[in-house]
Amino acid sequence: MADIRSLHDAVADLIHDGDTVAMEGFTHLIPFAAAHELIRQGTTDLTLVRMTPDVVYDQLIGAGLAARLVFSWGGNPGVGSLHRFRDAVENGWPRPLELDEHSHAGMANRYVAGASGLPFAVLRGYLGSDIPRRTDTVATVVCPFTGAELAAVAALNPDVTVIHAQRADPAGNVQLWGLTGVQKEAVLAARRVLVTVEEVVPALDPRPGALTLPTWTVDAVAVVPGGAHPSYAAGYSTRDNAFYRAWDAISRDREAFTAWLDSQVRRREGATPR
Amino acid sequence: MADIRSLHDAVADLIHDGDTVAMEGFTHLIPFAAAHELIRQGTTDLTLVRMTPDVVYDQLIGAGLAARLVFSWGGNPGVGSLHRFRDAVENGWPRPLELDEHSHAGMANRYVAGASGLPFAVLRGYLGSDIPRRTDTVATVVCPFTGAELAAVAALNPDVTVIHAQRADPAGNVQLWGLTGVQKEAVLAARRVLVTVEEVVPALDPRPGALTLPTWTVDAVAVVPGGAHPSYAAGYSTRDNAFYRAWDAISRDREAFTAWLDSQVRRREGATPR
Amino acid sequence: MSQDWTPDELMEVNAARALAGARTCFVGIGLPSTAANLARRTVNPGLTLIYESGAIGARPAALPLSIGDGELADTADAVVPVPEMFNYWLQGGRIDVGFLGAAQVDRFANVNTTAVSRGQGRPEIRLPGAGGAPEIAAGCGRVLLVLRHSRRGFVPRLDFVTTVGHGTGPGDRAALGLPGRGPVAVITDLGVLTPDPGTAELTLAALHPGVTVDDVRAATGWDVRIARHPSFTEPPTGAELAALRALKSPREEAT
Amino acid sequence: MSQDWTPDELMEVNAARALAGARTCFVGIGLPSTAANLARRTVNPGLTLIYESGAIGARPAALPLSIGDGELADTADAVVPVPEMFNYWLQGGRIDVGFLGAAQVDRFANVNTTAVSRGQGRPEIRLPGAGGAPEIAAGCGRVLLVLRHSRRGFVPRLDFVTTVGHGTGPGDRAALGLPGRGPVAVITDLGVLTPDPGTAELTLAALHPGVTVDDVRAATGWDVRIARHPSFTEPPTGAELAALRALKSPREEAT
């Protein structure tokens, strides 16, 4: 059952140094506030898992919290490179970043296998690509009925999955709608689950396109209005595309990035360094 | 793109002798009217596919249209046996019925594989059960990462899938809600798709829990209000549990069944024997 | 004290009691659904009922006839597609208790719901088949079985193993890779049998009020083991009986 | 006639034209999204746009910056989870055209979006990675590529094959089990290349107005094959240019 807690306490209790952490949300509902709390708490040596690392992981990588990245597309959508990600991979700054790299179809199916209690998933993928040469989580299986050879990807079961959702009820049932990406799979694949929400409402009335995560699939809910910014929460906010564009200049330069991190994240009110 | 057609013409054009036909709907939204049209047209030698054959397939089997049944639970829910199914299996009346028998999890995953363009699906299923001894569509695969042995089930790709839905728009986009069972998978796994609907509306406004099948996944839509009776369409009707109970006596006796079939299906208005 | 209950009611009330403390229950239709809905009205108001039709957290006011009655979806916390139900929720290992009926069980609580032999050269008696049972019994944390006690139901050897309980004894579940603990109780109209911790063989652990060990022996198709001191189940309380009868009445009126 | 268009506009207009007759298009972000949205406003109003974020039949009024902008979901016929998108819709073989960008292509229209070598002992230049491309190129009925023409982009040998086009020549796709036809055109700001039916090697089939064969040779990193009589693409119509500029203007204002 989910407890409704402060973001600080939920992050401190659920996410530990060395954990494998998935913060999901396909452009929509990205849990930026929870990521910033991780930066304030300095939780480090993380294996970060996300289909699209996006600006949120650019920040965590630049802050030096990530030892490893499991992903399938590492760009700033519609803008260009993730400069902190590139600096870590190309130059090892502020620390080297090990990669486990997949295609979207492979990552999505890795979560599906994790949510399904299976050790692997099967897909028609990676055929002829060099991707399998750089990872040990792609293999092949042979169909016992047709003899066809198919790709197998290893299940992903994060220690912790963090998502942002529109709302929860007082019992900790969570509701999200709009583009819901791979969040359900990432939640059900994880050992522990933290959800930040825009608000707690007395009851979750049905909504078109909404999915509900029962409280017994979630460990903690933290109320963080705007917790997806500069990503967005359909029905509450719109994507701050200007910030995504501005991130290009902020992140291109190590000093500008560090100054941004200090002023906009580390020294924000409520920050409690450990 | 789906054409909006009469039930008679859609059934005549899309379903042929010897076809593998899936009529899905998990208790809810069972396409009874389309099944009755099959009986009137005498389309025969069918391989019938359905997780829960239910009264709808009891009728088709009793009418002598089925050569083979692919299924996972053949009872009259909450009432008892399907007597026409049993008579065919136990006594070959009106003709022998070959069985390909699975568990629900296996059948659901067979449709998933079919919808996914894969030749098989993997599950933790059938372990220790005698089911695999009576079918050639269950096998084992070994996980290339862990060495674990798992069940594999062969994909199901029906020639035709038939479902009943609440509504369509004039372009043939289909919307259904409530318990949606395995319908999306059965539709996307099939070569041809027929959908009967309660009504055509000018536009499909969003509804909680609704899923939409784009018109380009459907071949024909036929407007048949009440076309799921004695099953039901959430928002339009409720399950006629009294009919399901009454079916026990109708179906227990060959003559009573034949009389029912003649009076209630074959000689109904609009029937056009071929 | 006059006993104003039926054997079926003893079975249903004790089946409901077996759900005390459970968080989530995967509910088969028929007796399991009766028991699970009664549990929500008595020992476990917070119990989450999960029906294989896709309803998670259903709160039906009356007993559903089928596992796909409209009320299950209308009152649920979430409705999911059937493949998701079996893959993410059941196989994913999120359900505490699987509650199943059975046509036949053997001494290791294996279940047959597929076919019964009528003997050489005669066609089998056809039963409905597996449904969700094999994977429910595999994937839930533990399994409860409920069926009426008779020699037709409690057989020395199953003609067909639809669903594995404890196989041929301890260790079989692990060897097969079945993740859950398997059947922890078989609740009948005569009493409650539980697997012996050492041998996994079903053992009469408790008798319902007014039932004797000989009644159980007479209704069991093998030489059933009896606990050294079988207990008696508590008689149904007035509240339990009232809740059970209220639960059943609307459906019976609708017939 | 004064040419009042840019090379990028020639590329975008011709990319949109390549979608004439398609029913469904799986749309990558950037140039492919521009082309697909332009096609809906010009040659193919009925085109169904599918974004990997889960939106099927999106009808954005302005060009989305990301493939997950809210308007894509708000205007879609259906929104599906990402695993369903890749498994049922893409891998299921329901999409006519996959429209992709590329950092590097080789003469067989294989694509690198992963990493570029800087030479021995120096770290690779890191690109974003695969995203949906390998399976889009595998599963769609046919593939269109759009990228600006330069020796950096049109390379003799890829440092990394992210996505297979035609492999090393005819027959490779079938041998790999790739179901779709693969790339049928590469549309650039200089012209249009198509795979030779016999060799599968990219061949300059058409030049944009004002472009010469030598321009293409100078911007291609290998000795590019030229069709015996390369045609010229039709100049953009006023309607095409107006639609393209209107499509881009709201987004640029929002910057």
PDB file of C-alpha atoms in Angstrom, chain C residues 6-157:
ATOM      1  CA  THR C   6     -26.762 -26.072   5.382  1.00  0.00           C
ATOM      2  CA  PRO C   7     -23.588 -28.013   4.575  1.00  0.00           C
ATOM      3  CA  ASP C   8     -22.998 -25.646   1.659  1.00  0.00           C
ATOM      4  CA  GLU C   9     -23.212 -22.687   3.994  1.00  0.00           C
ATOM      5  CA  LEU C  10     -20.619 -24.276   6.287  1.00  0.00           C
ATOM      6  CA  MET C  11     -18.361 -24.657   3.293  1.00  0.00           C
ATOM      7  CA  GLU C  12     -18.921 -21.106   2.073  1.00  0.00           C
ATOM      8  CA  VAL C  13     -18.463 -19.493   5.462  1.00  0.00           C
ATOM      9  CA  ASN C  14     -15.244 -21.398   6.122  1.00  0.00           C
ATOM     10  CA  ALA C  15     -13.985 -20.613   2.642  1.00  0.00           C
ATOM     11  CA  ALA C  16     -14.559 -16.923   3.321  1.00  0.00           C
ATOM     12  CA  ARG C  17     -12.727 -17.170   6.652  1.00  0.00           C
ATOM     13  CA  ALA C  18      -9.704 -18.601   4.876  1.00  0.00           C
ATOM     14  CA  LEU C  19      -9.290 -15.209   3.199  1.00  0.00           C
ATOM     15  CA  ALA C  20      -8.674 -13.345   6.455  1.00  0.00           C
ATOM     16  CA  GLY C  21      -5.499 -11.313   6.094  1.00  0.00           C
ATOM     17  CA  ALA C  22      -5.208 -11.632   2.322  1.00  0.00           C
ATOM     18  CA  ARG C  23      -4.733  -8.448   0.323  1.00  0.00           C
ATOM     19  CA  THR C  24      -5.574  -9.682  -3.158  1.00  0.00           C
ATOM     20  CA  CYS C  25      -7.549 -12.685  -4.342  1.00  0.00           C
ATOM     21  CA  PHE C  26      -7.850 -14.073  -7.869  1.00  0.00           C
ATOM     22  CA  VAL C  27     -11.418 -15.327  -7.880  1.00  0.00           C
ATOM     23  CA  GLY C  28     -12.802 -18.258  -9.837  1.00  0.00           C
ATOM     24  CA  ILE C  29     -16.510 -18.293 -10.611  1.00  0.00           C
ATOM     25  CA  GLY C  30     -18.988 -20.280  -8.503  1.00  0.00           C
ATOM     26  CA  LEU C  31     -18.077 -21.230  -4.939  1.00  0.00           C
ATOM     27  CA  PRO C  32     -14.807 -19.232  -4.895  1.00  0.00           C
ATOM     28  CA  SER C  33     -16.650 -16.087  -5.947  1.00  0.00           C
ATOM     29  CA  THR C  34     -19.253 -16.660  -3.235  1.00  0.00           C
ATOM     30  CA  ALA C  35     -16.536 -17.108  -0.627  1.00  0.00           C
ATOM     31  CA  ALA C  36     -14.509 -14.103  -1.733  1.00  0.00           C
ATOM     32  CA  ASN C  37     -17.512 -11.807  -1.798  1.00  0.00           C
ATOM     33  CA  LEU C  38     -18.582 -13.080   1.621  1.00  0.00           C
ATOM     34  CA  ALA C  39     -15.078 -12.407   2.949  1.00  0.00           C
ATOM     35  CA  ARG C  40     -15.378  -8.778   1.841  1.00  0.00           C
ATOM     36  CA  ARG C  41     -18.566  -8.542   3.928  1.00  0.00           C
ATOM     37  CA  THR C  42     -17.161 -10.297   6.994  1.00  0.00           C
ATOM     38  CA  VAL C  43     -13.526 -11.117   7.803  1.00  0.00           C
ATOM     39  CA  ASN C  44     -11.772  -8.965   5.193  1.00  0.00           C
ATOM     40  CA  PRO C  45     -13.574  -5.803   4.053  1.00  0.00           C
ATOM     41  CA  GLY C  46     -10.408  -4.514   2.352  1.00  0.00           C
ATOM     42  CA  LEU C  47      -9.889  -7.609   0.212  1.00  0.00           C
ATOM     43  CA  THR C  48      -9.175  -6.803  -3.429  1.00  0.00           C
ATOM     44  CA  LEU C  49     -11.103  -9.132  -5.742  1.00  0.00           C
ATOM     45  CA  ILE C  50      -9.538  -9.852  -9.110  1.00  0.00           C
ATOM     46  CA  TYR C  51     -11.527 -11.571 -11.861  1.00  0.00           C
ATOM     47  CA  GLU C  52      -9.813 -13.016 -14.910  1.00  0.00           C
ATOM     48  CA  SER C  53     -12.191 -11.076 -17.152  1.00  0.00           C
ATOM     49  CA  GLY C  54     -10.055  -8.031 -16.342  1.00  0.00           C
ATOM     50  CA  ALA C  55     -11.669  -6.469 -13.249  1.00  0.00           C
ATOM     51  CA  ILE C  56      -9.232  -5.481 -10.484  1.00  0.00           C
ATOM     52  CA  GLY C  57     -10.832  -4.449  -7.202  1.00  0.00           C
ATOM     53  CA  ALA C  58     -14.405  -5.341  -8.160  1.00  0.00           C
ATOM     54  CA  ARG C  59     -17.072  -4.613  -5.524  1.00  0.00           C
ATOM     55  CA  PRO C  60     -20.237  -6.309  -6.777  1.00  0.00           C
ATOM     56  CA  ALA C  61     -23.347  -5.657  -4.681  1.00  0.00           C
ATOM     57  CA  ALA C  62     -24.787  -9.052  -5.623  1.00  0.00           C
ATOM     58  CA  LEU C  63     -23.059 -12.263  -6.566  1.00  0.00           C
ATOM     59  CA  PRO C  64     -22.200 -12.196 -10.250  1.00  0.00           C
ATOM     60  CA  LEU C  65     -23.425 -15.182 -12.261  1.00  0.00           C
ATOM     61  CA  SER C  66     -20.434 -15.046 -14.601  1.00  0.00           C
ATOM     62  CA  ILE C  67     -16.967 -13.671 -14.165  1.00  0.00           C
ATOM     63  CA  GLY C  68     -17.812 -11.114 -16.828  1.00  0.00           C
ATOM     64  CA  ASP C  69     -21.004  -9.573 -15.444  1.00  0.00           C
ATOM     65  CA  GLY C  70     -21.161  -5.851 -16.070  1.00  0.00           C
ATOM     66  CA  GLU C  71     -21.122  -4.949 -12.410  1.00  0.00           C
ATOM     67  CA  LEU C  72     -17.606  -6.293 -12.021  1.00  0.00           C
ATOM     68  CA  ALA C  73     -16.232  -3.737 -14.468  1.00  0.00           C
ATOM     69  CA  ASP C  74     -18.498  -0.948 -13.247  1.00  0.00           C
ATOM     70  CA  THR C  75     -17.307  -1.234  -9.644  1.00  0.00           C
ATOM     71  CA  ALA C  76     -13.633  -2.049 -10.273  1.00  0.00           C
ATOM     72  CA  ASP C  77     -10.604   0.070  -9.421  1.00  0.00           C
ATOM     73  CA  ALA C  78      -9.170  -0.814 -12.816  1.00  0.00           C
ATOM     74  CA  VAL C  79     -10.196  -2.849 -15.835  1.00  0.00           C
ATOM     75  CA  VAL C  80      -7.389  -4.369 -17.865  1.00  0.00           C
ATOM     76  CA  PRO C  81      -7.229  -6.502 -21.001  1.00  0.00           C
ATOM     77  CA  VAL C  82      -7.202 -10.253 -20.454  1.00  0.00           C
ATOM     78  CA  PRO C  83      -3.614 -10.777 -21.694  1.00  0.00           C
ATOM     79  CA  GLU C  84      -2.409  -8.075 -19.294  1.00  0.00           C
ATOM     80  CA  MET C  85      -4.314  -9.735 -16.458  1.00  0.00           C
ATOM     81  CA  PHE C  86      -2.572 -13.047 -17.005  1.00  0.00           C
ATOM     82  CA  ASN C  87       0.871 -11.652 -17.836  1.00  0.00           C
ATOM     83  CA  TYR C  88       1.410  -8.590 -15.650  1.00  0.00           C
ATOM     84  CA  TRP C  89      -0.861  -9.284 -12.703  1.00  0.00           C
ATOM     85  CA  LEU C  90      -0.983 -13.052 -12.297  1.00  0.00           C
ATOM     86  CA  GLN C  91       2.310 -14.211 -13.801  1.00  0.00           C
ATOM     87  CA  GLY C  92       3.946 -11.039 -12.452  1.00  0.00           C
ATOM     88  CA  GLY C  93       3.398 -12.489  -8.990  1.00  0.00           C
ATOM     89  CA  ARG C  94       1.198  -9.758  -7.530  1.00  0.00           C
ATOM     90  CA  ILE C  95      -1.729 -11.883  -6.256  1.00  0.00           C
ATOM     91  CA  ASP C  96      -1.752 -13.290  -2.724  1.00  0.00           C
ATOM     92  CA  VAL C  97      -4.430 -15.961  -3.025  1.00  0.00           C
ATOM     93  CA  GLY C  98      -5.848 -17.923  -5.915  1.00  0.00           C
ATOM     94  CA  PHE C  99      -9.278 -19.313  -5.086  1.00  0.00           C
ATOM     95  CA  LEU C 100     -10.379 -22.215  -7.260  1.00  0.00           C
ATOM     96  CA  GLY C 101     -13.118 -24.781  -7.560  1.00  0.00           C
ATOM     97  CA  ALA C 102     -12.459 -28.274  -8.820  1.00  0.00           C
ATOM     98  CA  ALA C 103     -14.274 -31.233 -10.296  1.00  0.00           C
ATOM     99  CA  GLN C 104     -11.738 -33.732  -8.959  1.00  0.00           C
ATOM    100  CA  VAL C 105      -8.785 -33.484  -6.596  1.00  0.00           C
ATOM    101  CA  ASP C 106      -6.287 -36.123  -5.580  1.00  0.00           C
ATOM    102  CA  ARG C 107      -4.412 -36.578  -2.311  1.00  0.00           C
ATOM    103  CA  PHE C 108      -1.769 -34.023  -3.352  1.00  0.00           C
ATOM    104  CA  ALA C 109      -4.397 -31.426  -4.233  1.00  0.00           C
ATOM    105  CA  ASN C 110      -3.821 -31.731  -7.952  1.00  0.00           C
ATOM    106  CA  VAL C 111      -6.934 -30.821  -9.889  1.00  0.00           C
ATOM    107  CA  ASN C 112      -8.824 -32.208 -12.851  1.00  0.00           C
ATOM    108  CA  THR C 113     -11.332 -29.982 -14.617  1.00  0.00           C
ATOM    109  CA  THR C 114     -10.823 -31.435 -18.096  1.00  0.00           C
ATOM    110  CA  ALA C 115     -12.224 -34.933 -18.563  1.00  0.00           C
ATOM    111  CA  VAL C 116     -13.243 -38.010 -16.566  1.00  0.00           C
ATOM    112  CA  SER C 117     -12.793 -41.516 -17.883  1.00  0.00           C
ATOM    113  CA  ARG C 118     -15.846 -43.766 -18.162  1.00  0.00           C
ATOM    114  CA  GLY C 119     -13.609 -46.777 -18.681  1.00  0.00           C
ATOM    115  CA  GLN C 120     -12.056 -48.587 -21.593  1.00  0.00           C
ATOM    116  CA  GLY C 121     -13.680 -48.036 -24.980  1.00  0.00           C
ATOM    117  CA  ARG C 122     -16.165 -45.468 -23.761  1.00  0.00           C
ATOM    118  CA  PRO C 123     -15.846 -41.754 -24.428  1.00  0.00           C
ATOM    119  CA  GLU C 124     -14.650 -39.514 -21.617  1.00  0.00           C
ATOM    120  CA  ILE C 125     -17.071 -37.346 -19.716  1.00  0.00           C
ATOM    121  CA  ARG C 126     -16.160 -33.906 -20.869  1.00  0.00           C
ATOM    122  CA  LEU C 127     -15.625 -31.164 -18.265  1.00  0.00           C
ATOM    123  CA  PRO C 128     -15.167 -27.450 -19.102  1.00  0.00           C
ATOM    124  CA  GLY C 129     -11.380 -27.489 -19.223  1.00  0.00           C
ATOM    125  CA  ALA C 130      -8.568 -25.496 -17.682  1.00  0.00           C
ATOM    126  CA  GLY C 131      -9.661 -21.882 -17.866  1.00  0.00           C
ATOM    127  CA  GLY C 132      -7.281 -19.825 -15.788  1.00  0.00           C
ATOM    128  CA  ALA C 133      -6.607 -22.516 -13.209  1.00  0.00           C
ATOM    129  CA  PRO C 134      -3.149 -23.856 -14.156  1.00  0.00           C
ATOM    130  CA  GLU C 135      -1.560 -20.430 -14.075  1.00  0.00           C
ATOM    131  CA  ILE C 136      -3.605 -19.212 -11.100  1.00  0.00           C
ATOM    132  CA  ALA C 137      -2.372 -22.194  -9.118  1.00  0.00           C
ATOM    133  CA  ALA C 138       1.165 -21.620 -10.386  1.00  0.00           C
ATOM    134  CA  GLY C 139       1.425 -17.873  -9.920  1.00  0.00           C
ATOM    135  CA  CYS C 140      -0.536 -16.883  -6.803  1.00  0.00           C
ATOM    136  CA  GLY C 141       1.230 -16.765  -3.451  1.00  0.00           C
ATOM    137  CA  ARG C 142      -1.023 -19.534  -2.199  1.00  0.00           C
ATOM    138  CA  VAL C 143      -4.076 -21.429  -3.395  1.00  0.00           C
ATOM    139  CA  LEU C 144      -7.388 -22.286  -1.757  1.00  0.00           C
ATOM    140  CA  LEU C 145      -9.620 -24.996  -3.200  1.00  0.00           C
ATOM    141  CA  VAL C 146     -13.290 -25.319  -2.459  1.00  0.00           C
ATOM    142  CA  LEU C 147     -15.508 -28.212  -3.519  1.00  0.00           C
ATOM    143  CA  ARG C 148     -18.176 -30.510  -2.107  1.00  0.00           C
ATOM    144  CA  HIS C 149     -16.866 -33.656  -0.479  1.00  0.00           C
ATOM    145  CA  SER C 150     -17.660 -36.866  -2.356  1.00  0.00           C
ATOM    146  CA  ARG C 151     -15.933 -39.922  -3.759  1.00  0.00           C
ATOM    147  CA  ARG C 152     -16.584 -38.583  -7.252  1.00  0.00           C
ATOM    148  CA  GLY C 153     -14.618 -35.495  -6.374  1.00  0.00           C
ATOM    149  CA  PHE C 154     -11.918 -36.873  -4.080  1.00  0.00           C
ATOM    150  CA  VAL C 155     -10.354 -39.549  -6.254  1.00  0.00           C
ATOM    151  CA  PRO C 156      -7.301 -41.766  -5.788  1.00  0.00           C
ATOM    152  CA  ARG C 157      -5.996 -40.976  -9.240  1.00  0.00           C
TER     153      ARG C 157
END
